[in-house]
PDB file of C-alpha atoms in Angstrom:
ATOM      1  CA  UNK E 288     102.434 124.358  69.450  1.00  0.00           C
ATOM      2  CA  UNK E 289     100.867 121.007  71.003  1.00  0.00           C
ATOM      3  CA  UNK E 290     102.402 120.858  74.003  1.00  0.00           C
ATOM      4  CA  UNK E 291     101.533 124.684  74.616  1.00  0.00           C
ATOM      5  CA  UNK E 292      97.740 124.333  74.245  1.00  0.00           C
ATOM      6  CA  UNK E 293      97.870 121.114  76.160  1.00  0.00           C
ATOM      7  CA  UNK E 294      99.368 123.356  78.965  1.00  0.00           C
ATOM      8  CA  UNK E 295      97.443 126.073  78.204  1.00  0.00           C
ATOM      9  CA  UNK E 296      94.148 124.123  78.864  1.00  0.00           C
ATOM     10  CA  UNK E 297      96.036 121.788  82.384  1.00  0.00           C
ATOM     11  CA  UNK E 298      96.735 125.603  84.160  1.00  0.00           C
ATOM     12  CA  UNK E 299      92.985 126.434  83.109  1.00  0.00           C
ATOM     13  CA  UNK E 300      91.694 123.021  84.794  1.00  0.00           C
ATOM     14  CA  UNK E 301      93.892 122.968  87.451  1.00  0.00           C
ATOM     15  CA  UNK E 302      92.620 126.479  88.246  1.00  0.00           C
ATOM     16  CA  UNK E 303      88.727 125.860  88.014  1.00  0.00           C
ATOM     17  CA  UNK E 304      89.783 122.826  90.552  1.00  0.00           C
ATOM     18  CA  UNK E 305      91.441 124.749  93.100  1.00  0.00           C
ATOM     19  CA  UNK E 306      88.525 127.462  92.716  1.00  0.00           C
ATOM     20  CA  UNK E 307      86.128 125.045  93.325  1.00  0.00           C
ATOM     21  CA  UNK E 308      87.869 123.965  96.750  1.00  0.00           C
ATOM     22  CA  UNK E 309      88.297 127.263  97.764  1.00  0.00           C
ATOM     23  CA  UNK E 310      84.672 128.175  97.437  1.00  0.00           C
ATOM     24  CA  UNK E 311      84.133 125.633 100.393  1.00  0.00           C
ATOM     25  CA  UNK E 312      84.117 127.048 103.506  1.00  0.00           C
ATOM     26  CA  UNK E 313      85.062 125.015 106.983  1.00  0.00           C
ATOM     27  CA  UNK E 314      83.776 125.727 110.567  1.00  0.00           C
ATOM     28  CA  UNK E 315      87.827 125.666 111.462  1.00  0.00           C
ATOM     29  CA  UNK E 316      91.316 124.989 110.430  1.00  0.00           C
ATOM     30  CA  UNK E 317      91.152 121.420 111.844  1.00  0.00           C
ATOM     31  CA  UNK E 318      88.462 121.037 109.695  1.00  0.00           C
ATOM     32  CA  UNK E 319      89.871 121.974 106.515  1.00  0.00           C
ATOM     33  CA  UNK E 320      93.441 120.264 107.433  1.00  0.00           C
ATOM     34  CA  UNK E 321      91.207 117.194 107.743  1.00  0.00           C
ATOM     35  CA  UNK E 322      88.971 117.604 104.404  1.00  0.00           C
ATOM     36  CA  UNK E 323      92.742 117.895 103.049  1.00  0.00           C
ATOM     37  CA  UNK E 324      93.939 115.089 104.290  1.00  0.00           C
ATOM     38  CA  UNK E 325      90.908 112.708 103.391  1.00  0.00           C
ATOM     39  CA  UNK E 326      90.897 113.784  99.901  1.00  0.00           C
ATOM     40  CA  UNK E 327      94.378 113.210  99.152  1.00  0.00           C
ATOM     41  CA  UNK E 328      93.960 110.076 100.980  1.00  0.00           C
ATOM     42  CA  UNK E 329      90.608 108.628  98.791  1.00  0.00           C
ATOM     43  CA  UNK E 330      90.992 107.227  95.393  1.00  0.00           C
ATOM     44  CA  UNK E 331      88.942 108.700  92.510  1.00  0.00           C
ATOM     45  CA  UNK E 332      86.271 105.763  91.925  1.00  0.00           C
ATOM     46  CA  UNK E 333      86.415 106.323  88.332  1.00  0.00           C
ATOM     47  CA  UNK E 334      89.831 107.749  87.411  1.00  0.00           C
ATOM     48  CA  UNK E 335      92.688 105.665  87.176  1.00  0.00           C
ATOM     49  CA  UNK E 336      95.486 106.044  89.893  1.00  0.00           C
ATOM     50  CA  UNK E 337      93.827 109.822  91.108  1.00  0.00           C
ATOM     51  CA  UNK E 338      92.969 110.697  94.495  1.00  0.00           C
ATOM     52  CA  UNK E 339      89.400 113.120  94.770  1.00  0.00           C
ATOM     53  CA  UNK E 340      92.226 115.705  95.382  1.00  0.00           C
ATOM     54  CA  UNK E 341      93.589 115.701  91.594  1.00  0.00           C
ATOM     55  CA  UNK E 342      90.050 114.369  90.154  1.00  0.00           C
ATOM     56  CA  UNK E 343      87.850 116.641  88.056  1.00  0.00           C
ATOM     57  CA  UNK E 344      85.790 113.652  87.603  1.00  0.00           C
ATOM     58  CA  UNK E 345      82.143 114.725  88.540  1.00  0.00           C
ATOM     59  CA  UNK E 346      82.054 111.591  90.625  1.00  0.00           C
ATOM     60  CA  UNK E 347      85.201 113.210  92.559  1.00  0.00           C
ATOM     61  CA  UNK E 348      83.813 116.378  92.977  1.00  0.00           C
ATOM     62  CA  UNK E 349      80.692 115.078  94.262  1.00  0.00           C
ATOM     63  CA  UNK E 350      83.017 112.963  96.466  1.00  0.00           C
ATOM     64  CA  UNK E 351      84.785 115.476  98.070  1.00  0.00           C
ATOM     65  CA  UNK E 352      81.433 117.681  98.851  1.00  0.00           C
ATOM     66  CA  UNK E 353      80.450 114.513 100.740  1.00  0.00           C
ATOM     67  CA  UNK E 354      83.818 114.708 102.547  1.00  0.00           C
ATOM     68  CA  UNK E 355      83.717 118.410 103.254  1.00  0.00           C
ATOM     69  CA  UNK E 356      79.255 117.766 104.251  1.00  0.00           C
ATOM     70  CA  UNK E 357      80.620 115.048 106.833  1.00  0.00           C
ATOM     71  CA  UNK E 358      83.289 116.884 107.999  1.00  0.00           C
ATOM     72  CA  UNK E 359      81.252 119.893 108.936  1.00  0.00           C
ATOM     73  CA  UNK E 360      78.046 117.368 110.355  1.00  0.00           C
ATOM     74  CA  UNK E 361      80.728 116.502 113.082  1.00  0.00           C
ATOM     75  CA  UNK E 362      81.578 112.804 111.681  1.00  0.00           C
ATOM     76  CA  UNK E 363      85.042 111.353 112.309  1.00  0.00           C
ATOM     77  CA  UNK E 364      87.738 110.443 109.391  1.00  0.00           C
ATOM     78  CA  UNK E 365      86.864 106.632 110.070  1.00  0.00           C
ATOM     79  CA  UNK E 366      83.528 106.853 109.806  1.00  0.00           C
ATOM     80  CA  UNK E 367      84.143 109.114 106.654  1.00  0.00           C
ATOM     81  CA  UNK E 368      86.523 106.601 105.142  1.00  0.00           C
ATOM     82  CA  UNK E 369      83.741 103.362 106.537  1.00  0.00           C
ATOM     83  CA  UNK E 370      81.415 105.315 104.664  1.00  0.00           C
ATOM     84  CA  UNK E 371      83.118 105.759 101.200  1.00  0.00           C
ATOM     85  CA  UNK E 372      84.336 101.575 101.619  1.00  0.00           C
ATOM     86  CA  UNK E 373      80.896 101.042 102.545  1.00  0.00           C
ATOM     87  CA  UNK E 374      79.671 102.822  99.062  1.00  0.00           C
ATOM     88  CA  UNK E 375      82.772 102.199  96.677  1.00  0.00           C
ATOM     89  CA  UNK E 376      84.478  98.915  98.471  1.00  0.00           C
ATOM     90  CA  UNK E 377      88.284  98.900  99.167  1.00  0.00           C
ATOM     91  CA  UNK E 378      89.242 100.601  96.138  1.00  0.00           C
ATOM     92  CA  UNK E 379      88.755 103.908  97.445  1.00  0.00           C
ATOM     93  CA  UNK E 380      91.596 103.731  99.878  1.00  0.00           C
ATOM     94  CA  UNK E 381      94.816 103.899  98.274  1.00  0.00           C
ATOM     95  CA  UNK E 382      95.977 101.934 100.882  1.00  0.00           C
ATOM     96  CA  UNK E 383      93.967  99.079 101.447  1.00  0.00           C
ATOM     97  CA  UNK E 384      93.515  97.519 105.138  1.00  0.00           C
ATOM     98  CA  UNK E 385      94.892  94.711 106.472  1.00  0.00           C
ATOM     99  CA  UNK E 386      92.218  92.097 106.547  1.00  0.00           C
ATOM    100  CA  UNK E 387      91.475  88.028 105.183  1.00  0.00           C
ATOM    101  CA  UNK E 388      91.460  89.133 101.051  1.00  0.00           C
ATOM    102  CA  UNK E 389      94.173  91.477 101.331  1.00  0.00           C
ATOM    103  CA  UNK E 390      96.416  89.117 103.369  1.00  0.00           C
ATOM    104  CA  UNK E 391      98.079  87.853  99.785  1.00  0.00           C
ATOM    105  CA  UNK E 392      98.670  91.392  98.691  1.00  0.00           C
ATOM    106  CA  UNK E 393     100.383  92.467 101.766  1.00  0.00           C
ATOM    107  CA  UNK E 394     102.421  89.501 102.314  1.00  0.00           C
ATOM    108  CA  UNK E 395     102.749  87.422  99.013  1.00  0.00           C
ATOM    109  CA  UNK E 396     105.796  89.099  98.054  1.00  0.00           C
ATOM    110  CA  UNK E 397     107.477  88.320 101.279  1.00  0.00           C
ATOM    111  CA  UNK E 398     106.079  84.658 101.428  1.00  0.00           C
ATOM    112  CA  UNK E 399     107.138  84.010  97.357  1.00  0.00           C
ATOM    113  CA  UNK E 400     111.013  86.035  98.363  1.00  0.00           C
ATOM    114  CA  UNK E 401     111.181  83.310 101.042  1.00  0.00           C
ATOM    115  CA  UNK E 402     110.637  80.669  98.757  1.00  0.00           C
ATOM    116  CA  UNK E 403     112.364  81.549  96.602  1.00  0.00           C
ATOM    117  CA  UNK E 404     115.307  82.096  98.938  1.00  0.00           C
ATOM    118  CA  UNK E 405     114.685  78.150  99.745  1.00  0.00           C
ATOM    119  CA  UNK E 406     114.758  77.136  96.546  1.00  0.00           C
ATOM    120  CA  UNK E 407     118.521  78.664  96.122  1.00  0.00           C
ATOM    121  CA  UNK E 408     119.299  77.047  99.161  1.00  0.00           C
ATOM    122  CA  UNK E 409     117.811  73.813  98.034  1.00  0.00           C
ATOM    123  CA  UNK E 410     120.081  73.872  94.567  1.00  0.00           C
ATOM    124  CA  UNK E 411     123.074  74.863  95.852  1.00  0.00           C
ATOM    125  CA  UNK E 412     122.876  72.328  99.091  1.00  0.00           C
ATOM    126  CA  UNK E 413     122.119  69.559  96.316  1.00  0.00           C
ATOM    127  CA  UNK E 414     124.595  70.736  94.097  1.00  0.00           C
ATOM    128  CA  UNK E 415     127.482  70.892  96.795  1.00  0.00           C
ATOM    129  CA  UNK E 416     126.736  67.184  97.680  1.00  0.00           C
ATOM    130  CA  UNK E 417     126.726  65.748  94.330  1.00  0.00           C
ATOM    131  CA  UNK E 418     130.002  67.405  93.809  1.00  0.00           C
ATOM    132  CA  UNK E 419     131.057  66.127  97.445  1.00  0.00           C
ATOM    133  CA  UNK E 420     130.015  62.355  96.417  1.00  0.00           C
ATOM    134  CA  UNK E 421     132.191  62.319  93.482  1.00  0.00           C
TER     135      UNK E 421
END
């Protein structure tokens, strides 16, 4: 019975959500393919792991009426998106730009791999000569 209301009440949500998107209207397609894309794109500021897209947050429905305002004032995606890191920082972006602080993130994995990888090397290249010098 649970699981029923609980999907009961998501289809109910979900609805009022896409109602609320389709009450805004767009100058042209391009338009609205771009509103799209930049809201699927942007991270909910205050949900965890949402983009404004699947938000019902207030703060992402205010959010994407700033989107679809800048949109139709004739502003391009970057400034849209220099706007919202401007406001929110780089958490907005789901994926973050390449710059100084996110240098680590983007390549730590690679850098600690290839140290790793070294290591192993190390060991085994010590291990074969101690067994060699015997």
């Amino acid at each position: 019975m649970k699981p029923l209301l609980i999907l009961i009440i998501s289809l109910f949500s979900l609805t009022g959500s896409l109602q609320a998107d389709d009450l805004l209207s767009f100058s042209s397609t391009l338009n609205q393919v771009r509103y799209q894309s930049l809201v699927e794109e942007l991270r909910c500021p205050k949900c965890l792991n949402q983009n404004l897209a699947d938000s019902n947050a207030e703060i992402a429905i205010d959010l994407r009426n700033q989107v679809h305002n800048m949109i139709e004032a004739g502003k391009t995606d970057q400034e849209i998106i220099d706007y919202m890191v401007a406001r929110y920082g780089q958490f907005v972006l789901y994926r973050p730009q390449n710059t100084g602080s996110t240098m680590l993130l983007w390549y730590g994995p690679f850098a600690l791999l290839a140290l790793g990888l070294l290591v192993f090397i190390g060991v085994i290249w010590r291990s074969r000569h101690k067994r060699a010098n015997l």
